[in-house]
C-alpha cells in the first residue's frame, strides 16, 4: 500500500515577475507526497494559469485519485488517471522520487542515463520598458544565457537595450503569444542583428497555422502550443524547437516520451520551468540532460527557495541532491 498526502504552499517572488500576460508577486504550488516501505517521495507542481488551472483545482484532482494511488497506482497508470497538468506532475514526481529512494539509487540511474554534470541554464529578464530591462540585463550580464521576455509593440527596442547592456551574453526571447497583429517574419528579421538565437511562441496557441509560410530569420520554439506528444504533429513545419515543461506535460514520464518523439520528428528541445522552488525544478533537470537548451531558473526568481535547494553557480544549475529529490 502507498500513502498519499498533498497540500498547497505559497512562495513570494524576489521582485514582480512580469510577462506579457501580467505580473506575479507570489506563486502557489501543489506538493504531493507518496510513502511506501518506510520511504517517502515528494513532488511539486505549478498550475498552468493560462489554461485556467489553480492550485486548489490541482489539489482536488490529486485527492480525486487518492484511492488509486494508495492502492498502488504507478507512473504509467497516472497517464490514464489524470490529464496533463500540475496534479499529474506532482504525483509523477513523487512516484519517481519514491522509486529512487526504494532502490537506493538516483532517478537518472533508473533511466539508464550517465551521472549528470552541471547544466547551463537561461536566466530570465522580465518584461518592462527598455530602460528597466537594460538595467536587469546589466546586473545579469556575466551570465552566459539570458532569456528576454517580450510583449509585442516595442520589442525591438527592448532587445536592443538588453543587447547593449549585456553585449557578450547569448540571448533567447519569449513573446508569450504577444505578437498578434504583428508581422512575425519582419519582427524576427529585425531581432536577428542582435544575435537572438531563438524566439518562443510569437502567436497564441491555436493560431499556429499562420506560421506555416513564415521564413524565420530566427528559429521559433513552441511553448503554449506544445504540451504533450499529442501536439507534435501540429508543430512540425511551423516551429523548429519545443519547450518541454513538466507542468504542461503532466510529469517527467510524459516529458521524456515527448522529448523522444520530438527528436524523431527532427525538432530541437528546450526544457523549461514555471515559477517554482527547487523541488519543482529537480525533475526537470533530468529531462534537461537530453535538451539543447535549459531554462531552469525558477528558484532564482523567488524571495526564498527550499532548504536544501538546487545549487546554482555562475550560469549553471547542478544536479539535485538526493535529500531534495530523486
Coordinates of C-alpha atoms in Angstrom, one line a residue, residues 9-13 25-29 31 44 276-277 302-306:
X9 CA 2.3 26.1 -0.5
X10 CA 3.0 29.7 -1.4
X11 CA 6.3 31.4 -2.2
X12 CA 6.9 35.1 -2.8
X13 CA 8.8 36.3 -5.8
X25 CA 4.2 38.6 -6.8
X26 CA 3.9 35.0 -5.5
X27 CA 3.4 31.5 -6.8
X28 CA 1.1 28.8 -5.4
X29 CA 2.4 25.3 -5.8
X31 CA 3.0 19.4 -3.2
X44 CA 5.9 19.8 -6.6
X276 CA 8.6 27.1 -8.7
X277 CA 11.0 26.0 -6.0
X302 CA 11.8 33.6 -5.6
X303 CA 12.4 35.5 -2.5
X304 CA 13.2 32.3 -0.7
X305 CA 13.8 28.8 -2.0
X306 CA 13.5 25.5 -0.1

